[in-house]
Coordinates of C-alpha atoms and ligand atoms in Angstrom, one line a residue:
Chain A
X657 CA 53.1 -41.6 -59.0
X658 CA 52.9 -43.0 -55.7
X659 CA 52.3 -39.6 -54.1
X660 CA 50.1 -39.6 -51.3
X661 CA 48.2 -36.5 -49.2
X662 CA 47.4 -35.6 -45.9
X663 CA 43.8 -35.6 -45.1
X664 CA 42.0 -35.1 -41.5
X665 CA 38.5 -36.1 -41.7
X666 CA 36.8 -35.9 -38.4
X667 CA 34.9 -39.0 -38.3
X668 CA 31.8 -40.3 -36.0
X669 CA 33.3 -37.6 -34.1
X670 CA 36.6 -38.2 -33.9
X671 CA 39.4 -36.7 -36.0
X672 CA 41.5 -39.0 -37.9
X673 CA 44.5 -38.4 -39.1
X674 CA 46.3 -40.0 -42.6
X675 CA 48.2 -40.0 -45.6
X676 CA 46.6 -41.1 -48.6
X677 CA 46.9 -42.4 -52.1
X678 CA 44.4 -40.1 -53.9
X679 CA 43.0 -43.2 -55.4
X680 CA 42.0 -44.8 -52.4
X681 CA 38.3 -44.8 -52.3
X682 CA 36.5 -43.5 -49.1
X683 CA 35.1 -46.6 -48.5
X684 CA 38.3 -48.5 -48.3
X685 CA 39.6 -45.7 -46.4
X686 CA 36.7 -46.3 -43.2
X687 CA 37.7 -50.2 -43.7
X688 CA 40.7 -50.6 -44.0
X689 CA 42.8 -47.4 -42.7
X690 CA 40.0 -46.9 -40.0
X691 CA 39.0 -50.7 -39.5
X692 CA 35.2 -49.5 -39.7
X693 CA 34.0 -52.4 -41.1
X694 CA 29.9 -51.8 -40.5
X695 CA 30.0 -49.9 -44.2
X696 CA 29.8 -52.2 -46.2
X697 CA 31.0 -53.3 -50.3
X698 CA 28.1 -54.4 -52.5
X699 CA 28.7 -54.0 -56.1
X700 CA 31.6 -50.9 -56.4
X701 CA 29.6 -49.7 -59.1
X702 CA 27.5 -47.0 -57.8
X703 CA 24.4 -49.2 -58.0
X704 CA 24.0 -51.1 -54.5
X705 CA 24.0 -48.3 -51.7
X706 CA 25.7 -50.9 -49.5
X707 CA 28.7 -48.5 -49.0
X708 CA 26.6 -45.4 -47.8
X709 CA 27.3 -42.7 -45.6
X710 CA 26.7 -39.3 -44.1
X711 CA 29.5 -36.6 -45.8
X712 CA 29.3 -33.5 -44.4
X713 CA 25.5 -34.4 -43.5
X714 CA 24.5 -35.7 -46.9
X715 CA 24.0 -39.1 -47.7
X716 CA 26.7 -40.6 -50.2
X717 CA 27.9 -43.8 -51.8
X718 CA 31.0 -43.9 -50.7
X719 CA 32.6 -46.4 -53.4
X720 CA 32.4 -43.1 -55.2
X721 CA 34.3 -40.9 -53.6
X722 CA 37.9 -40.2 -52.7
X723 CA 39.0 -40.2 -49.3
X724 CA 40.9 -36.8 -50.4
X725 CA 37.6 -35.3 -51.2
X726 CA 36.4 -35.9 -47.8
X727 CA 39.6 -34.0 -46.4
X728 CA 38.2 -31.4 -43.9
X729 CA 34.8 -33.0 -43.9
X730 CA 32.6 -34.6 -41.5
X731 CA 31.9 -38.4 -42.2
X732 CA 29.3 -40.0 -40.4
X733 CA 29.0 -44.0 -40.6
X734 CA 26.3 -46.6 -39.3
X735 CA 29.1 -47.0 -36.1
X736 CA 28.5 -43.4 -35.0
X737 CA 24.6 -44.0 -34.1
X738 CA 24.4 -45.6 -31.2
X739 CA 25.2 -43.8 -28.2
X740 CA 26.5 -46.5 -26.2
X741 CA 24.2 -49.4 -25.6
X742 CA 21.4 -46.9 -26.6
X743 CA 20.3 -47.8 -30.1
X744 CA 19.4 -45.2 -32.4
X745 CA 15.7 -44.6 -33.1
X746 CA 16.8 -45.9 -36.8
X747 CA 18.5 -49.6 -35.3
X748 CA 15.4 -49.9 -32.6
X749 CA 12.9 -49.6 -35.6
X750 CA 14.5 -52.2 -37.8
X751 CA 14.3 -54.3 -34.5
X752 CA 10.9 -53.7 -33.8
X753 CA 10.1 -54.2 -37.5
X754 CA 12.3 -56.7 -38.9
X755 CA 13.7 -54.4 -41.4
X756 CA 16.6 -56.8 -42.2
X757 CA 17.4 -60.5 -43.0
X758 CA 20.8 -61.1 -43.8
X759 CA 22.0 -57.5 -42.8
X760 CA 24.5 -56.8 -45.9
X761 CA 22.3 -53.9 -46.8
X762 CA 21.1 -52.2 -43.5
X763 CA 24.1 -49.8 -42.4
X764 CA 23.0 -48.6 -46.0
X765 CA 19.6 -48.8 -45.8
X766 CA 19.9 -46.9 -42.3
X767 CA 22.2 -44.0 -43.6
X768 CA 19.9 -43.4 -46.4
X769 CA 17.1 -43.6 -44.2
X770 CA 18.6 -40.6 -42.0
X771 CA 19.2 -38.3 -45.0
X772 CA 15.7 -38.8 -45.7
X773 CA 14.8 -38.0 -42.4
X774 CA 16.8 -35.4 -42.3
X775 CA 15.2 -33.7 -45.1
X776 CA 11.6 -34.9 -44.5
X777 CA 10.8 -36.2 -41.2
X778 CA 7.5 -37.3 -41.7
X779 CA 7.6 -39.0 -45.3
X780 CA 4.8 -40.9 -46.2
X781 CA 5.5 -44.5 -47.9
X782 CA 6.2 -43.4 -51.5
X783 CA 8.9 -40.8 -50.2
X784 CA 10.6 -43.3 -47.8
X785 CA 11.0 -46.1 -51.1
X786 CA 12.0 -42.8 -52.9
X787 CA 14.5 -41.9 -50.0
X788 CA 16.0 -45.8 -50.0
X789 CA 16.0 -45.8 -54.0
X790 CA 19.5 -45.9 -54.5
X791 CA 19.7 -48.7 -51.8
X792 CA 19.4 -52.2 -53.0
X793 CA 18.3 -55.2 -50.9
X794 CA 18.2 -58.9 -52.0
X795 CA 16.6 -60.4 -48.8
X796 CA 13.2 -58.5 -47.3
X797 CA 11.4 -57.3 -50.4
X798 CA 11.4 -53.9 -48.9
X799 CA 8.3 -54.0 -47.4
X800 CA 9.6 -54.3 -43.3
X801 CA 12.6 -51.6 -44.5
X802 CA 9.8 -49.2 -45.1
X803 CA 7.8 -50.5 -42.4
X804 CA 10.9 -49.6 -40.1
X805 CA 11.7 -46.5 -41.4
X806 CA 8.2 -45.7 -40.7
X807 CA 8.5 -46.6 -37.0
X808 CA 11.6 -45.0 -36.4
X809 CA 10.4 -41.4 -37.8
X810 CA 7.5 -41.9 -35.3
X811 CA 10.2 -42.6 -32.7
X812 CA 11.7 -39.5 -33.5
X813 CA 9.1 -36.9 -34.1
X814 CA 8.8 -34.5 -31.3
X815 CA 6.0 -35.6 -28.9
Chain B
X835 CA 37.5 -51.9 -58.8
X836 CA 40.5 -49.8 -58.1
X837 CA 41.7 -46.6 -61.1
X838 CA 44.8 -46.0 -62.0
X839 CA 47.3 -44.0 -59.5
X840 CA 46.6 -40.0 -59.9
X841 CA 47.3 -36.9 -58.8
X842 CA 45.7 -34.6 -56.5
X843 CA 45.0 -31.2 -56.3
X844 CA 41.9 -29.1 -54.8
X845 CA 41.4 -25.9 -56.3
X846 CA 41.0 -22.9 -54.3
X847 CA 39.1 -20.6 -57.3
X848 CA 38.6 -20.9 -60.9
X849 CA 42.3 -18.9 -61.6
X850 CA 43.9 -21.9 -60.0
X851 CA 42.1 -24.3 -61.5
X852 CA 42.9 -22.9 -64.5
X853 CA 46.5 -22.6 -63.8
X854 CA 46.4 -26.1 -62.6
X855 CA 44.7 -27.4 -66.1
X856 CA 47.3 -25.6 -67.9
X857 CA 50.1 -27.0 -66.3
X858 CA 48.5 -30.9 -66.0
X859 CA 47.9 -30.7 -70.0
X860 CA 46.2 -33.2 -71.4
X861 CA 46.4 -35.9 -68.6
X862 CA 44.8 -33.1 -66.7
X863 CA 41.1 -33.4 -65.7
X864 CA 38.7 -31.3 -63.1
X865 CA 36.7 -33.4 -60.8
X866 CA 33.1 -32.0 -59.7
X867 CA 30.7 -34.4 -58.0
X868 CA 33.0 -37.8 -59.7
X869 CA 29.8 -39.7 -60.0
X870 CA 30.6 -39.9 -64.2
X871 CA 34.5 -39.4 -63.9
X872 CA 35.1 -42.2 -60.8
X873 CA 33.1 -44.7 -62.0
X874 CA 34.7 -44.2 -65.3
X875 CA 38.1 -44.3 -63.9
X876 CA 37.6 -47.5 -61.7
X877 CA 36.5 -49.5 -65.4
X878 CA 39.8 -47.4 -66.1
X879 CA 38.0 -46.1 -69.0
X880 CA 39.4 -42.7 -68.2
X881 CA 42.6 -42.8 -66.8
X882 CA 44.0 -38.9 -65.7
X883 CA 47.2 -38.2 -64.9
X884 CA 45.9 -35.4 -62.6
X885 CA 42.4 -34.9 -61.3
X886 CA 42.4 -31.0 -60.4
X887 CA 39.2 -31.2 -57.5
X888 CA 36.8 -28.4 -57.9
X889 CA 33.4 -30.1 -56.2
X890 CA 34.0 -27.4 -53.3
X891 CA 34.5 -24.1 -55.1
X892 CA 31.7 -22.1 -53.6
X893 CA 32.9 -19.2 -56.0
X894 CA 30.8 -21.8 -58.5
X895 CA 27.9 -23.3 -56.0
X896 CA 24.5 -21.7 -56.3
X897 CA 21.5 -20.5 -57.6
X898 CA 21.1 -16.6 -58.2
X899 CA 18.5 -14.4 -59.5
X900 CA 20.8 -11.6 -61.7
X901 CA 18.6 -9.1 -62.9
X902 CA 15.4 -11.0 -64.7
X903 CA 17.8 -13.7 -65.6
X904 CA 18.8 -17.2 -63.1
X905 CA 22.2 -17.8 -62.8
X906 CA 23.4 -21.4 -62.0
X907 CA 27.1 -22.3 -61.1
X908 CA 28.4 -25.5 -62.6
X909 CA 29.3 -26.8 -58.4
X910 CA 25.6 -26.4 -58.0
X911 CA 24.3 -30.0 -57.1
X912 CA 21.2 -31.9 -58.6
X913 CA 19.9 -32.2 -54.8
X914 CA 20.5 -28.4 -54.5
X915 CA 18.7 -27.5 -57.9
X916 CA 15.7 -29.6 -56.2
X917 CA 15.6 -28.0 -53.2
X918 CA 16.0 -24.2 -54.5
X919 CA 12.7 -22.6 -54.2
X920 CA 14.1 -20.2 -56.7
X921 CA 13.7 -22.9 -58.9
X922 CA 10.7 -24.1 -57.7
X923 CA 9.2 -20.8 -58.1
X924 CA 10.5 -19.1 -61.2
X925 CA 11.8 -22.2 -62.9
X926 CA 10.4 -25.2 -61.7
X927 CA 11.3 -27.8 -64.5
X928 CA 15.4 -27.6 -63.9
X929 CA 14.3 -28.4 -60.1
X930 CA 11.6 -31.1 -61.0
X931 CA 13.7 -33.0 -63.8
X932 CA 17.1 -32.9 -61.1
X933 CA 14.7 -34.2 -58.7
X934 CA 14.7 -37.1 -60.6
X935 CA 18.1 -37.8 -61.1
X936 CA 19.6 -41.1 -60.2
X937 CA 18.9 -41.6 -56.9
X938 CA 19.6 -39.0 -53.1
X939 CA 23.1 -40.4 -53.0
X940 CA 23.2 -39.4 -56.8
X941 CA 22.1 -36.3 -56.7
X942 CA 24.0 -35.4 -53.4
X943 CA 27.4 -35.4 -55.3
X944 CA 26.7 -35.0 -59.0
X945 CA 26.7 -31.5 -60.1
X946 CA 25.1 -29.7 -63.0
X947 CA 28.2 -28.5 -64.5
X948 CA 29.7 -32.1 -64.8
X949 CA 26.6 -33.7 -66.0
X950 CA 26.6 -30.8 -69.1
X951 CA 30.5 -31.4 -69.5
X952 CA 30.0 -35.2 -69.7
X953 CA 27.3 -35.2 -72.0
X954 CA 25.9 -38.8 -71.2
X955 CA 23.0 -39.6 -73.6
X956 CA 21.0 -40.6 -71.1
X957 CA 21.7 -37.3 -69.0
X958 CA 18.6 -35.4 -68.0
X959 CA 19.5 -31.6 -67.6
X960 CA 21.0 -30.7 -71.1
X961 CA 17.6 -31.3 -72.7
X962 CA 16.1 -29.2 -70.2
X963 CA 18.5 -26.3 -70.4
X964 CA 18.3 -26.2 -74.0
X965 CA 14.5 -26.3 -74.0
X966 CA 15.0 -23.0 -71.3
X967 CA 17.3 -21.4 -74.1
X968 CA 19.9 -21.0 -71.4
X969 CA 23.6 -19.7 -72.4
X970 CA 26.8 -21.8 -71.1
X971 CA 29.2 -19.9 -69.7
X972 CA 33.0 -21.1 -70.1
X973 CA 36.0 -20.3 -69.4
X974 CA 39.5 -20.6 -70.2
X975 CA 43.4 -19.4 -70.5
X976 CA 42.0 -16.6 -73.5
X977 CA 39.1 -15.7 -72.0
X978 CA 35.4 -16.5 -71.4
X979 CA 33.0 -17.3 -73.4
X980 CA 29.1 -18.4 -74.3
X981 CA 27.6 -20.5 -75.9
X982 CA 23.6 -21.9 -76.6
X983 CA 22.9 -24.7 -75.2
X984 CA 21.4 -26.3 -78.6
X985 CA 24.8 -25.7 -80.0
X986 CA 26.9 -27.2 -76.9
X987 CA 25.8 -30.8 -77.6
X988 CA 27.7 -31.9 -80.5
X989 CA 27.4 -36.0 -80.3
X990 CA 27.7 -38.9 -77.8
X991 CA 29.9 -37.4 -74.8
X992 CA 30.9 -34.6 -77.0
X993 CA 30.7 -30.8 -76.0
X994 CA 32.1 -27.9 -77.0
X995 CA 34.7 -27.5 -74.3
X996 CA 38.4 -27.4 -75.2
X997 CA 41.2 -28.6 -72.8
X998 CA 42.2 -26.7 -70.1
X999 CA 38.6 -24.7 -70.2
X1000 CA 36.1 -24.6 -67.5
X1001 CA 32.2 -24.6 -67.6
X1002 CA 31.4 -21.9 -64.9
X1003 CA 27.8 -21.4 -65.2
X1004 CA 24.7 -21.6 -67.0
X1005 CA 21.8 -18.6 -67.3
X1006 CA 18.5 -18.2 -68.6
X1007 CA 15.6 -16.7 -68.5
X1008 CA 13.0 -18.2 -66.1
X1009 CA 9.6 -19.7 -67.5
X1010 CA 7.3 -21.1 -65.2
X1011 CA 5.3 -23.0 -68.2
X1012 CA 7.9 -25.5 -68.8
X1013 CA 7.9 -29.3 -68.6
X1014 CA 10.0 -32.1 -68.1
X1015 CA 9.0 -35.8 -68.7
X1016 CA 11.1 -39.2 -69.0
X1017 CA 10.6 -42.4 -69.3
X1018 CA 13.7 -43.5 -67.0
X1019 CA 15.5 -46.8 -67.8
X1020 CA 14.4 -48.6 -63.8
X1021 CA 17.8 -49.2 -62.5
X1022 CA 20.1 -45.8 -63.2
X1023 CA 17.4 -43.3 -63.6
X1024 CA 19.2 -41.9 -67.4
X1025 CA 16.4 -41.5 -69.9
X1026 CA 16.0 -44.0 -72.3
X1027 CA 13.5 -40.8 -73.6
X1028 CA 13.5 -37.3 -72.4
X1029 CA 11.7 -34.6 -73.5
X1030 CA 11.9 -31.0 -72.1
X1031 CA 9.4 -28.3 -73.2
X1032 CA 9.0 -24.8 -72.6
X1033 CA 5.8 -22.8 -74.2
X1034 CA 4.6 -19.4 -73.9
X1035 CA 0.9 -19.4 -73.7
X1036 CA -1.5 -16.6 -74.7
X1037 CA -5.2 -17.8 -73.9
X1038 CA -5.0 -21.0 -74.4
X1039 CA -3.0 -21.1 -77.3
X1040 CA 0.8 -21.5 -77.8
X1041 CA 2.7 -18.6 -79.4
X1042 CA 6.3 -19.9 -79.0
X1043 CA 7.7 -23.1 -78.1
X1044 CA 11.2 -25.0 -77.5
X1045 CA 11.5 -28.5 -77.2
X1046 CA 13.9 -30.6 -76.3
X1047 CA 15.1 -34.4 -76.1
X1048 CA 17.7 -36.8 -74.1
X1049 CA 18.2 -40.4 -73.8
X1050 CA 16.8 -41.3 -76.9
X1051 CA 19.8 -40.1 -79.3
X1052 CA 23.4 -39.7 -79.4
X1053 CA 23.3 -36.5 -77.3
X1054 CA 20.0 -33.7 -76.6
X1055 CA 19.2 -31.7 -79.1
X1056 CA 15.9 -29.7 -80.5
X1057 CA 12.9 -31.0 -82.1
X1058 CA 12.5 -28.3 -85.1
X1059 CA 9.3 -30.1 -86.2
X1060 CA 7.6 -30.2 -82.7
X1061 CA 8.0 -27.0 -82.0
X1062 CA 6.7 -25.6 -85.0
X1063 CA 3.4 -27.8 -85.2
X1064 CA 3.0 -26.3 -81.4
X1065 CA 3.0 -22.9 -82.7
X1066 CA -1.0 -21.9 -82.8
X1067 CA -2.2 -24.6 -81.1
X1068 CA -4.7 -25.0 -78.4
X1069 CA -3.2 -26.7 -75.7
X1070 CA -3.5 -29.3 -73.8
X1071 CA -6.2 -30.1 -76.4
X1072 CA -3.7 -30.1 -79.4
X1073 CA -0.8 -31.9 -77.5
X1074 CA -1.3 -35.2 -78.5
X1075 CA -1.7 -34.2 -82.8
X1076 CA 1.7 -31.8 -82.1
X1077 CA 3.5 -34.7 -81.0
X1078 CA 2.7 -37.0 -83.0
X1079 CA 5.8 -39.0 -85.1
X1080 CA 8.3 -36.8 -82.3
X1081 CA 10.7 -39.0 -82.3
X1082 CA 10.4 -40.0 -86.1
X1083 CA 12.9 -37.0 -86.8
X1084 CA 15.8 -38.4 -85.0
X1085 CA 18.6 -39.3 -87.5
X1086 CA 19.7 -41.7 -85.0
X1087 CA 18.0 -43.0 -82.0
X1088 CA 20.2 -45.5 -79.6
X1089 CA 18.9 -48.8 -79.8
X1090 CA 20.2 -51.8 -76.6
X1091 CA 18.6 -53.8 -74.4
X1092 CA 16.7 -51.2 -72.5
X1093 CA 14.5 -50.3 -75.8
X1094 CA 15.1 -51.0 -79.7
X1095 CA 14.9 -48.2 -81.8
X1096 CA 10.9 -48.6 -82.5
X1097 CA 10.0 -47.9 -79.1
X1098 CA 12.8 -45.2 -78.2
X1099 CA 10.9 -43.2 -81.0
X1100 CA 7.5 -44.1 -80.0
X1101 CA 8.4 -43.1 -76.4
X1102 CA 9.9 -39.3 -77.3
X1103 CA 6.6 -38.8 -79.0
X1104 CA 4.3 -40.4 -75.3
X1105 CA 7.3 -38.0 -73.7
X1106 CA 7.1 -35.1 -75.8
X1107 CA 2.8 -34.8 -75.5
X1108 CA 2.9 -35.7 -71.4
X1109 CA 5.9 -32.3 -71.3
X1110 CA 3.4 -30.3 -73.4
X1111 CA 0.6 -31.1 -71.2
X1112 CA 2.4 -30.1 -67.9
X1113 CA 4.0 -27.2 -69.3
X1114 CA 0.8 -25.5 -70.5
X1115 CA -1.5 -26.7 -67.4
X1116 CA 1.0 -24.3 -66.1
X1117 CA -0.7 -21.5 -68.4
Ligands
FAD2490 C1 24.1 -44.7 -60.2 C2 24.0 -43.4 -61.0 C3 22.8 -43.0 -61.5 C4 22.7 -41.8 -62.3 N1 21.5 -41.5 -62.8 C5 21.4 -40.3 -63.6 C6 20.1 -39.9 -64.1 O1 19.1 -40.5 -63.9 N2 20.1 -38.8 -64.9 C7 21.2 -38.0 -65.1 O2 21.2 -37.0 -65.8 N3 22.4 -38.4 -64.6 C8 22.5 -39.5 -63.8 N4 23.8 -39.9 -63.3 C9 24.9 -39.0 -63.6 C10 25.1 -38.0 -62.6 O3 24.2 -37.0 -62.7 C11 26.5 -37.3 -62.6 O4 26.7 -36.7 -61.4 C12 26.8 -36.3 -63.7 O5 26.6 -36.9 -65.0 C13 28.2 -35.8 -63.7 O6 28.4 -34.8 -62.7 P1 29.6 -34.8 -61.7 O7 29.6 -33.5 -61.0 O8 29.5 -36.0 -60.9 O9 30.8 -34.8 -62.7 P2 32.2 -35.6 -62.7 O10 32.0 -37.0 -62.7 O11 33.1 -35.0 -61.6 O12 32.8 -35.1 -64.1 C14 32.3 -35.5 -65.3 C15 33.1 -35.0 -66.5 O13 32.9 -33.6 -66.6 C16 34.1 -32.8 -66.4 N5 33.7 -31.7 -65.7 C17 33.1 -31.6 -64.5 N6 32.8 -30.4 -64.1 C18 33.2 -29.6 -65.1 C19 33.2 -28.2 -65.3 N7 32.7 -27.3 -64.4 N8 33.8 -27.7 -66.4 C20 34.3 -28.5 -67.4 N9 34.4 -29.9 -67.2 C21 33.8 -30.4 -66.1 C22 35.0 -33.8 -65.7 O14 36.4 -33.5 -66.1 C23 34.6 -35.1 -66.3 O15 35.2 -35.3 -67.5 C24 23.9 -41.0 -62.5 C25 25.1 -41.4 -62.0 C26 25.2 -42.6 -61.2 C27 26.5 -43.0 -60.6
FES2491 S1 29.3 -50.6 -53.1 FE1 29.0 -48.5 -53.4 S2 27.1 -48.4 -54.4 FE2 27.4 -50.6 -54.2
FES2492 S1 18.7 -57.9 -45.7 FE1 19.9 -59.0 -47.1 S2 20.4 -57.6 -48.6 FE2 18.9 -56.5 -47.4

């Protein structure tokens, strides 16, 4: 049973290139294969949103997926925002607004935050703690996450 | 939390996931969305031999209008359902009540076909397909096959699916005055109660109604009584005297730390009059 599969998942960009256990959990996968450390491990329960990414554009908890399901898919994760030293409207509003404290939850809190966008981009404050439901934080209260996420779709609506 | 070593095999079309499931036997199992089978499997309370992928089968992904009837295939996500205007126009409880499923990550992955499959008690979209009167479709090595959805649910993560068969899609006719209310228990979303109506309304009055509940018992199922004390009434005015004692005709009603018994059957009855009152202020 220790079989393992080929899977190319093009990643922040970039296509990677590995063979598998099909048991090995996306998550562990960006870690540990890929040594992308910003997503992070909360509770591996489905519950925390810590571990969330962009698959194939959606927002996911990736503690809940297979790295073979991803096989041919595009994975986005909190390191693929920045362009350079250029922050992403997302990182400059948690800046601005002091959207984090201890940071465990924020790559999360950030991916969510962009599937939310993508679908809405101009929520008001019920659908952004909507958006960031599945995304728990035991620091800020949530008020400066929303307050960010706010700012940042300001930053990013067209002028 | 780490299951226990599988195999893995995505399935090109519903004929090779069928092949697939006969050859895995009974260690065989189809992944959808994985957001009931991999949590399960990393408590290692499942624990498949082979997981036979079919989350990316588009010949099963979507929402079709086939003649006056919808048709929804079991790939379909709950954040697909929400976002069909189909739905939203001709059907808008199965897009409201997946809306509210979980959480975005949630309803990203999870599909409808596993959440009907799995049967959860707590799982929103069986009440509400029952309430539409909508038919499973299923398939397997003898054939297809349909089945009501108020016969499907048999008890707590209990369906009528057989090894090595495959839910394919669900259909139904659309009705626009249906409802869908829950209370949700705060953390997961599932519904400790759940109560899916649909109505047809002449003037005011109902002439025919189905209703529905989840969460509160071993698995959704009809409320006979409800729906006959709907029958002739004026509604929204006779909502609250139709669904009164709702949930007294469970035979059992789940009872843990997120409600005792008592207040799951007070809450299908608060459930069960707020449904009525959306569904008919739909006319
Ligand atoms: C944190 C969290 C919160 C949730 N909250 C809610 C909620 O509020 N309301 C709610 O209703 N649900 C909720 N869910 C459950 C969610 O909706 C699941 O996605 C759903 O129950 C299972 O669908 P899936 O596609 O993920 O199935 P999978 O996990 O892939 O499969 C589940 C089972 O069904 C079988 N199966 C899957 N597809 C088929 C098919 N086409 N034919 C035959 N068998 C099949 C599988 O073999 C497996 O046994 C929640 C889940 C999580 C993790
Ligand atoms: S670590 Fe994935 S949801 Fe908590
Ligand atoms: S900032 Fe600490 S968990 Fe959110």
């Amino acid at each position: 049973m220790s079989e393992t599969v080929p899977i190319t998942v093009r990643v922040n960009g970039r296509e990677r290139t590995a063979a598998v256990a099909p048991r090995l959990l996306l998550v562990h996968f960006l870690r540990e294969s890929l040594n992308l450390t910003g997503t992070h491990v909360g509770c591996d329960t489905s519950q925390c949103g810590a571990c969330t990414v962009l698959l194939d554009g959606r927002s996911v908890k990736s503690c809940t997926v297979f790295a073979v399901q991803a096989d041919g898919e595009e994975v986005q994760t909190i390191e693929g925002l920045a362009a350079g030293d250029d922050l992403h409207p997302l990182q400059d509003g948690f800046w601005e607004e002091h959207g984090l404290q201890c940071g465990y939850c924020t790559p999360g809190m950030i991916m969510s935050a962009l599937n939310l966008l993508r679908e809405n981009p101009s929520p008001d404050d019920a659908r952004i703690r909507e958006g960031i439901s599945g995304n728990i934080c035991r620091c800020t209260g949530y008020q400066h996450i929303v307050n960010a996420i706010r700012n940042a779709a300001e930053r990013m609506a067209p002028a | 939390m780490i299951p226990t070593a599988f195999r893995y095999r995505r399935a090109g079309s519903v004929a090779e996931a069928l092949a697939l499931l006969r050859e895995g036997g009974p260690g065989a199992k189809l992944l959808a969305g994985g957001h009931s089978l991999i949590p399960m499997m990393k408590q290692r309370l499942a624990e498949p031999e082979l997981l036979i992928d079919i989350g990316g089968l588009l010949e099963l992904c979507g929402v079709h209008a086939v003649g006056d009837a919808i048709e929804v295939g079991a790939t379909t996500t709950h954040a697909d359902l929400a976002a069909s205007a189909l739905l939203r126009e001709r059907a808008p409880i199965l897009a409201e009540a997946a809306a509210e499923i979980g959480d975005a990550q949630v309803r990203n992955r999870g599909t409808i076909g596993g959440s009907l499959a799995h049967a959860d008690p707590g799982a929103d979209l069986p009440a509400v397909l029952i309430a539409l009167d909508a038919a499973i479709s299923i398939t397997g090595a003898d054939g297809s096959r349909t089945v009501p959805a108020a016969d499907f649910f048999r008890d707590i993560l209990t369906v009528d699916l057989e090894d090595g068969e495959i839910l394919t899609d669900v259909s139904f006719r659309p009705v626009r005055s249906a409802a869908y209310a829950k209370l949700p228990q705060r953390a997961s979303r599932f519904a400790l109660a759940g109560v899916a109506v649909a109505l047809e309304m002449e003037d005011g009055v109902c002439r025919a109604a189905r209703v529905a509940v989840t969460g509160a018992a071993s698995h959704a199922q009809r409320l006979p009584a409800v729906e006959s004390a709907l029958v002739g009434a004026r509604l929204p005015e006779g909502a609250a005297a139709a669904c009164e004692g709702a949930g007294d005709a469970l035979d059992f009603v789940n009872a843990d730390l997120h409600g005792s018994e008592e207040y799951r059957r007070a809450m299908v009855a608060v459930m069960a009059r707020r449904a009525v009152e959306s569904a008919a202020a739909r006319g």
